JSON list of C-alpha atoms in Angstrom, two decimals:
[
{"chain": "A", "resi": 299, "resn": "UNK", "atom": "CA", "xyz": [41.57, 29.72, 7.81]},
{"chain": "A", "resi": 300, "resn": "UNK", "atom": "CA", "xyz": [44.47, 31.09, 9.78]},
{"chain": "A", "resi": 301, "resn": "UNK", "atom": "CA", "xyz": [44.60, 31.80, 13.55]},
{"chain": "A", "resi": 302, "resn": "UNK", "atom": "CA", "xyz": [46.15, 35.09, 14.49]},
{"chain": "A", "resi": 303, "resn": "UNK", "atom": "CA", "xyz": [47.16, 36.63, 17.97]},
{"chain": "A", "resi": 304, "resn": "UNK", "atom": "CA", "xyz": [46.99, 40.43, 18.20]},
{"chain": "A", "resi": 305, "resn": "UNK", "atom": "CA", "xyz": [48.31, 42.30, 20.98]},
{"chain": "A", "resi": 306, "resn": "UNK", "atom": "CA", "xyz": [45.98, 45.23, 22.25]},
{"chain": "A", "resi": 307, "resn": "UNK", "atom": "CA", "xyz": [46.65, 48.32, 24.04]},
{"chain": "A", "resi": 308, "resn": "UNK", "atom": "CA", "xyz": [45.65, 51.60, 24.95]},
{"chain": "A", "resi": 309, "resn": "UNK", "atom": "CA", "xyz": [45.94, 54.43, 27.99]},
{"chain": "A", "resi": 310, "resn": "UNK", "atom": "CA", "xyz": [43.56, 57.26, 26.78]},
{"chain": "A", "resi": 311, "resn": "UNK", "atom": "CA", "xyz": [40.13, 57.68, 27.22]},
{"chain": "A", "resi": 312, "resn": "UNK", "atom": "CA", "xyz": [37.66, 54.84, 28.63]},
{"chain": "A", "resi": 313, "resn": "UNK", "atom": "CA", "xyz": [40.17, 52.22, 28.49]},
{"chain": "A", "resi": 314, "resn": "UNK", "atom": "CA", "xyz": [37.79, 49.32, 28.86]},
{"chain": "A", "resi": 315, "resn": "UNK", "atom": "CA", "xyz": [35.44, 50.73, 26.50]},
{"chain": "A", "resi": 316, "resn": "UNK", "atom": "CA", "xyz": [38.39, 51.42, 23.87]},
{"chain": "A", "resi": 317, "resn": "UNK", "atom": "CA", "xyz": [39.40, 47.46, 24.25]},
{"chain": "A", "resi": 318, "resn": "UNK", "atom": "CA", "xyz": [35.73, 46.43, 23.97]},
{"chain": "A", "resi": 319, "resn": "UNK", "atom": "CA", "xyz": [35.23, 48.50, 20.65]},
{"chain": "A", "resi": 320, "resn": "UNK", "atom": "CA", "xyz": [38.36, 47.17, 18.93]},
{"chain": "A", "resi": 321, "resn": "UNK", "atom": "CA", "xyz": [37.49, 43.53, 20.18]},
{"chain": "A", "resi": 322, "resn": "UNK", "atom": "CA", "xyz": [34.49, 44.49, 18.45]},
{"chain": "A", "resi": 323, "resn": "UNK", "atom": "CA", "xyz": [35.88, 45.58, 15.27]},
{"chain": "A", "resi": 324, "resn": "UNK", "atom": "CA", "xyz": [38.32, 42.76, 14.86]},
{"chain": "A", "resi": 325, "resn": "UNK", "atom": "CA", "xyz": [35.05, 40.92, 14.87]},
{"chain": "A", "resi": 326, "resn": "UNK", "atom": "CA", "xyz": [33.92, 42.85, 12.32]},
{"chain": "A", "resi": 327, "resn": "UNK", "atom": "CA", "xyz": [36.57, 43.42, 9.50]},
{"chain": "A", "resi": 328, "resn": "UNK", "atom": "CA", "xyz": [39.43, 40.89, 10.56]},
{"chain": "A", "resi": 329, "resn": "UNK", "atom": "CA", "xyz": [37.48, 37.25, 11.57]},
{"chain": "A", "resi": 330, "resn": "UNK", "atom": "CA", "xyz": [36.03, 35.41, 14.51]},
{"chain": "A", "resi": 331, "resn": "UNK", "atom": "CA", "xyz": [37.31, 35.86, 17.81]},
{"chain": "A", "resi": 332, "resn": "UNK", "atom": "CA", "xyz": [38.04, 32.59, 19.25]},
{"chain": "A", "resi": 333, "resn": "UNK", "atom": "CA", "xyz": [39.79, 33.80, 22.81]},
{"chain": "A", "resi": 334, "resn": "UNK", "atom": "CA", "xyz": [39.81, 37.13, 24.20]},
{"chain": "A", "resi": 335, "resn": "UNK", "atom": "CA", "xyz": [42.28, 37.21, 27.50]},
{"chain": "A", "resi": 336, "resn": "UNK", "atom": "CA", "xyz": [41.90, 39.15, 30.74]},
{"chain": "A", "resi": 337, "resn": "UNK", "atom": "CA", "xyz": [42.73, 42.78, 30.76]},
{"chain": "A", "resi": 338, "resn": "UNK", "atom": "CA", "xyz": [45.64, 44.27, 32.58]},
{"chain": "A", "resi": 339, "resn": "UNK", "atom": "CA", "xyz": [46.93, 47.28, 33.53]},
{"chain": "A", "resi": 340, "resn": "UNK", "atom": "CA", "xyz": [50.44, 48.12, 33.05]},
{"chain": "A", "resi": 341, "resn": "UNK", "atom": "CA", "xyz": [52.75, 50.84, 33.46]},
{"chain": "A", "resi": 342, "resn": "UNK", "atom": "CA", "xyz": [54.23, 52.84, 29.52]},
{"chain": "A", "resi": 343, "resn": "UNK", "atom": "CA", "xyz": [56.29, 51.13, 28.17]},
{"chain": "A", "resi": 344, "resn": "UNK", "atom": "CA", "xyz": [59.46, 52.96, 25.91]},
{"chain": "A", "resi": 345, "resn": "UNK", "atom": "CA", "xyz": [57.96, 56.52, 26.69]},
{"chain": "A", "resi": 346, "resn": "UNK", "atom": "CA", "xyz": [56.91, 58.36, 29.74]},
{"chain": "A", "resi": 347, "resn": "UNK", "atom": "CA", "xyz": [53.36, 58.84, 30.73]},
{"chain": "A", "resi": 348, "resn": "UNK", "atom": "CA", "xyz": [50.72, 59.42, 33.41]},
{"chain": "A", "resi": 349, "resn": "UNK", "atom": "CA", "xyz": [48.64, 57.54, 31.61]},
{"chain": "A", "resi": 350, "resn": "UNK", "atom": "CA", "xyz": [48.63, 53.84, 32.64]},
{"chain": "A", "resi": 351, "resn": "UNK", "atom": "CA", "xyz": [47.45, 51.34, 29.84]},
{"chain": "A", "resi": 352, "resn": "UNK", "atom": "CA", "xyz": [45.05, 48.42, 29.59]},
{"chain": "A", "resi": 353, "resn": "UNK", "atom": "CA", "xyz": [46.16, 45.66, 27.52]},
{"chain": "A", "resi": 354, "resn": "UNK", "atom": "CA", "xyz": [44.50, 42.25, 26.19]},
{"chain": "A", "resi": 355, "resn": "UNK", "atom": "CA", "xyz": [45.27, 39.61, 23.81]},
{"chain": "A", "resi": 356, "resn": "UNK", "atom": "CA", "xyz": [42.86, 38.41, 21.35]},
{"chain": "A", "resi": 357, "resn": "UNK", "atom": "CA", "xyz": [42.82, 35.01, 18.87]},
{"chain": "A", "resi": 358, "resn": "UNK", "atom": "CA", "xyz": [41.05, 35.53, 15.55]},
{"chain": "A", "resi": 359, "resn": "UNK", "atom": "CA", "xyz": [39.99, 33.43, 12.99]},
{"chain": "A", "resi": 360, "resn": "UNK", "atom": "CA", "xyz": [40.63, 34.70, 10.01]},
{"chain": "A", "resi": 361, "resn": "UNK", "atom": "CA", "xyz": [40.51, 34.36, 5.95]},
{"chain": "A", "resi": 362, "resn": "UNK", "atom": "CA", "xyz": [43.05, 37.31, 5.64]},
{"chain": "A", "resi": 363, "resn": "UNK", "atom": "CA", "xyz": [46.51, 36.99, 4.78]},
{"chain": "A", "resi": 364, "resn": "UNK", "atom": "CA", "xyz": [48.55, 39.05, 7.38]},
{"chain": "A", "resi": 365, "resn": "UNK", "atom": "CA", "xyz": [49.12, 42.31, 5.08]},
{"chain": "A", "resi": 366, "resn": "UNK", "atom": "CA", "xyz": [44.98, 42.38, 5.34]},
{"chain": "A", "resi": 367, "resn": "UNK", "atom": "CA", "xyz": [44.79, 41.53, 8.83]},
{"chain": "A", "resi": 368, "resn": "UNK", "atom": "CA", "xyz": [47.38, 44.78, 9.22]},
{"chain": "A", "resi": 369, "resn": "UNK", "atom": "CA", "xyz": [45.99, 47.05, 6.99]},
{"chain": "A", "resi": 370, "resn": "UNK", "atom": "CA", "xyz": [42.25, 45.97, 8.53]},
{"chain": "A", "resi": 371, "resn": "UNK", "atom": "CA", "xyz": [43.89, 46.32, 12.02]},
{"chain": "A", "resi": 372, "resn": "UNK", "atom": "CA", "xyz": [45.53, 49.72, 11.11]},
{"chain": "A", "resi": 373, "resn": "UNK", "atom": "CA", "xyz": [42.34, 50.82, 9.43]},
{"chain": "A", "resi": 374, "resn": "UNK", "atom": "CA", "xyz": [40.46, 49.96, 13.01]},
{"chain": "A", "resi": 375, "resn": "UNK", "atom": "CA", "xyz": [42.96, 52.10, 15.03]},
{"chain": "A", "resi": 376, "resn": "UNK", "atom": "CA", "xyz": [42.27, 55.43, 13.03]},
{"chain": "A", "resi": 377, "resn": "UNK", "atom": "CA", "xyz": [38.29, 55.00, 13.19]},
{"chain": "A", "resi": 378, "resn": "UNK", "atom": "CA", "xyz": [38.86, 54.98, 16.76]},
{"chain": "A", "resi": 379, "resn": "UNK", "atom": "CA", "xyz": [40.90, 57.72, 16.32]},
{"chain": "A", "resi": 380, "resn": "UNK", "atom": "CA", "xyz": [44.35, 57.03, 16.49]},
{"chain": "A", "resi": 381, "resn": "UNK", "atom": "CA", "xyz": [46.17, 59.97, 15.24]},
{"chain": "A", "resi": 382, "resn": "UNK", "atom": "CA", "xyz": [49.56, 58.86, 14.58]},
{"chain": "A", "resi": 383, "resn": "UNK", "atom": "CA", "xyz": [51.99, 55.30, 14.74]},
{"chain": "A", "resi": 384, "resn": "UNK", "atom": "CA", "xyz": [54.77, 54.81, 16.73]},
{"chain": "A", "resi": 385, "resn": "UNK", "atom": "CA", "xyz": [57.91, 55.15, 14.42]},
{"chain": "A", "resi": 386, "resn": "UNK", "atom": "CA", "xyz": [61.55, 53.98, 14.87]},
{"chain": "A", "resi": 387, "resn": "UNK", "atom": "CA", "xyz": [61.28, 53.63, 18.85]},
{"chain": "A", "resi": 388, "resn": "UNK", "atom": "CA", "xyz": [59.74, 56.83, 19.47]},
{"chain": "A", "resi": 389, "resn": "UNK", "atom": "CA", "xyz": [55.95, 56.10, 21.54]},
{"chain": "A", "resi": 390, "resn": "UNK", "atom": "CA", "xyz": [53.15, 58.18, 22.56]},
{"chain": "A", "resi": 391, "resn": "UNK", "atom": "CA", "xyz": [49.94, 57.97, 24.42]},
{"chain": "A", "resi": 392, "resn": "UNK", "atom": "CA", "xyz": [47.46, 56.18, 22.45]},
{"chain": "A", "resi": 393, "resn": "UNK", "atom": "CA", "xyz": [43.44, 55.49, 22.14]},
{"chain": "A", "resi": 394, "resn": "UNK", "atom": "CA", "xyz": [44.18, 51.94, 20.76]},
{"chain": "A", "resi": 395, "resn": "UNK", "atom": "CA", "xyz": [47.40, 49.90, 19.57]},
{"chain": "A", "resi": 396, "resn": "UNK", "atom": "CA", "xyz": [46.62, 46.68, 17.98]},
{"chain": "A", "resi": 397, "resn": "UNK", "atom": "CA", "xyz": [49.86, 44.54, 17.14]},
{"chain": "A", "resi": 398, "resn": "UNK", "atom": "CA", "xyz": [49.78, 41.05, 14.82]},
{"chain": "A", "resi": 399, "resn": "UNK", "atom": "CA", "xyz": [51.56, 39.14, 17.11]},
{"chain": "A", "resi": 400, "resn": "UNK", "atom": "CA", "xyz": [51.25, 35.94, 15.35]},
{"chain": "A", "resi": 401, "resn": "UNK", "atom": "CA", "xyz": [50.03, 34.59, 12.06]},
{"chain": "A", "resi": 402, "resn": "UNK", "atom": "CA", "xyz": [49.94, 30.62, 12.45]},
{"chain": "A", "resi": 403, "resn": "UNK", "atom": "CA", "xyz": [53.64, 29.81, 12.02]},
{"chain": "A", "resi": 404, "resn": "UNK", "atom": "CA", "xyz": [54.27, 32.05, 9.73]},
{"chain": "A", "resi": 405, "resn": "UNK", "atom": "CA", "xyz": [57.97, 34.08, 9.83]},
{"chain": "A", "resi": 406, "resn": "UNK", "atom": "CA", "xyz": [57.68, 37.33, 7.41]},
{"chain": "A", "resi": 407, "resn": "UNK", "atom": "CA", "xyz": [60.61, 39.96, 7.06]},
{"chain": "A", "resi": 408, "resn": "UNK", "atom": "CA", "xyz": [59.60, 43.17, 4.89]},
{"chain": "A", "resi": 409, "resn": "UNK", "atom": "CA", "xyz": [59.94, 46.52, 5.53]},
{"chain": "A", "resi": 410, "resn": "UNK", "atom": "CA", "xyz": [55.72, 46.49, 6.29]},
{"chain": "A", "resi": 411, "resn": "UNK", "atom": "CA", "xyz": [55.57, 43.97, 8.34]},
{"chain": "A", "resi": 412, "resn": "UNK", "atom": "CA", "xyz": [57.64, 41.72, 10.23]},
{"chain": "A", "resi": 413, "resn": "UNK", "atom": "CA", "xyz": [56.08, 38.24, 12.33]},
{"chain": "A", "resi": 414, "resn": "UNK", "atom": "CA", "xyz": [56.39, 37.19, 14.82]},
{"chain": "A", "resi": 415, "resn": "UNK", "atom": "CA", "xyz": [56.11, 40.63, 16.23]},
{"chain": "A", "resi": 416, "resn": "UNK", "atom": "CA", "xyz": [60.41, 41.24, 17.14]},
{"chain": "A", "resi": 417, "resn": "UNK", "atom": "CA", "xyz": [59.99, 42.47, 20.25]},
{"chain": "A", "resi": 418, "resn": "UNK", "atom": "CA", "xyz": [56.75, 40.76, 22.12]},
{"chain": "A", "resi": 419, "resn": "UNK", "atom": "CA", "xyz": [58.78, 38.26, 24.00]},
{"chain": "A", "resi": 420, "resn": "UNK", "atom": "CA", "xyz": [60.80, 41.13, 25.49]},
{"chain": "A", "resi": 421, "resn": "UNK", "atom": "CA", "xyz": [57.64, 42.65, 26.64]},
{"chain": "A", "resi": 422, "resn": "UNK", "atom": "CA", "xyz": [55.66, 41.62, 29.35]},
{"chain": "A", "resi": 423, "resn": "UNK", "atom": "CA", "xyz": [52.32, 43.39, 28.46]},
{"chain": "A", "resi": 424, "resn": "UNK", "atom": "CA", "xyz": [52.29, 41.45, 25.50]},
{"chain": "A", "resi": 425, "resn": "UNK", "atom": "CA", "xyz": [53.10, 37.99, 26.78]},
{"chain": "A", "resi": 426, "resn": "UNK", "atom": "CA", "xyz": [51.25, 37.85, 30.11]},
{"chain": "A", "resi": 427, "resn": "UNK", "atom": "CA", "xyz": [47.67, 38.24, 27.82]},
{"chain": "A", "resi": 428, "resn": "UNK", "atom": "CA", "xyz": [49.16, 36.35, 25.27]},
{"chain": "A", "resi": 429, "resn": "UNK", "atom": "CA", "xyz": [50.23, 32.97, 27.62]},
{"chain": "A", "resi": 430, "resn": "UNK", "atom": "CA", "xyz": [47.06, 33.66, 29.17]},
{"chain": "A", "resi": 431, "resn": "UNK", "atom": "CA", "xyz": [44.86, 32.58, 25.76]},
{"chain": "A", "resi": 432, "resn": "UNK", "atom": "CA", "xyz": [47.87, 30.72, 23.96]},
{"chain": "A", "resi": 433, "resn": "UNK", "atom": "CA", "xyz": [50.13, 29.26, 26.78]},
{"chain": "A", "resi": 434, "resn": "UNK", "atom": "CA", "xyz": [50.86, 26.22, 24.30]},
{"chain": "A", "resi": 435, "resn": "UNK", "atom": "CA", "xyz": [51.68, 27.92, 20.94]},
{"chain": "A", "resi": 436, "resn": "UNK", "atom": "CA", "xyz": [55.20, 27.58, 19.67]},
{"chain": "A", "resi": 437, "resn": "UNK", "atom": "CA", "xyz": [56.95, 30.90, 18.46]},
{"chain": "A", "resi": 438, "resn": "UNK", "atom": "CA", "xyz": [58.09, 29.70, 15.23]},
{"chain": "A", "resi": 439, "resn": "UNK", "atom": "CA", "xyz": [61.57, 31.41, 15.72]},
{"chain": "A", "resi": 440, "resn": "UNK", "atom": "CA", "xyz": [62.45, 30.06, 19.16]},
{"chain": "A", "resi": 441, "resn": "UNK", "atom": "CA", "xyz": [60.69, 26.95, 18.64]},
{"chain": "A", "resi": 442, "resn": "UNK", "atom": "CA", "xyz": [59.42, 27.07, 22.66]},
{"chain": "A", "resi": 443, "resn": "UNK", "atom": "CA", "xyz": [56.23, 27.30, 23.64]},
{"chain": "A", "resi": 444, "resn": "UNK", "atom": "CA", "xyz": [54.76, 30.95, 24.57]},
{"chain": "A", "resi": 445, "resn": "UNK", "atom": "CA", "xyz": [54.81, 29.68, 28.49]},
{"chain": "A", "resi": 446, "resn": "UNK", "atom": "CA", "xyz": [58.50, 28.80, 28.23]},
{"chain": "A", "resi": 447, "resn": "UNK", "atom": "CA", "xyz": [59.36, 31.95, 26.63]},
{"chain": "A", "resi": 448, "resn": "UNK", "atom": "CA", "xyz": [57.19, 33.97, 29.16]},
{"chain": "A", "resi": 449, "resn": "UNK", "atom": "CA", "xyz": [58.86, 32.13, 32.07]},
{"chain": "A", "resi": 450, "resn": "UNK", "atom": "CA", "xyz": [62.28, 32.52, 31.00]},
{"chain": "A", "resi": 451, "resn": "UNK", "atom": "CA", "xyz": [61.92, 36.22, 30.06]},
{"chain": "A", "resi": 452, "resn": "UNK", "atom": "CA", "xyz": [60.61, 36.92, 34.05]}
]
């Protein structure tokens, strides 16, 4: 079994609800949720809106190799009817984002899918959950715990 963190997001529509339903999927089609962290609202981040979003980090068990756990988590974001992805930099308002964070220690570079996610240490909607459930876990690039990372980034 792996453990995976996924990053969760969205700013349209009944935010909690949207966060509940994906937490619910994940159960569902990805594996066990072993944490679930506090939600927070934030302000967009890369794009303008006037839409704040609520965001969440979730730890999953899972028997998936991360190109499932994508694909499953991609799969989950159009049933709740996410229209379109964010492409080269370019964001929009959003039902529900779910991001693989982490997948144990793994480090993958492919055009599909890179981990750890590049940019989640540069963003503090995705650490502040994150530290919240995982405050120990070591990012296997930087080799410092999420904490340290979350601190120094502040």
């Amino acid at each position: 079994m792996a453990i995976v963190y996924l990053g969760l997001g969205t700013n349209l529509g009944d935010k909690t609800a949207n966060l509940h339903t994906a937490v619910h999927q994940i159960e569902e089609k990805i594996g066990d949720v072993v944490s679930l962290s506090s939600f927070y609202e934030t302000a967009p981040w890369g794009f303008d809106s006037e839409n704040s979003f609520l965001n969440a980090a979730v730890c999953v068990e899972t028997a998936l190799s991360p190109w499932e756990v994508l694909h499953g988590t991609q799969e989950i974001e159009r049933s709740m009817g996410r229209k379109q992805k964010s492409v080269q930099g370019i964001y929009h308002d959003r039902i529900i984002d779910i991001d693989l964070l982490l997948y144990n220690k793994e480090i993958i570079k492919t055009a599909g899918l890179t981990l750890p996610h590049p940019l989640m240490h540069q963003r503090d909607f995705v650490m502040k959950p994150l530290v919240e459930i995982a405050p120990d876990v070591v990012h296997p690039v930087f080799g410092k715990k999420l904490r340290e990372i979350f601190i120094l980034s502040a």
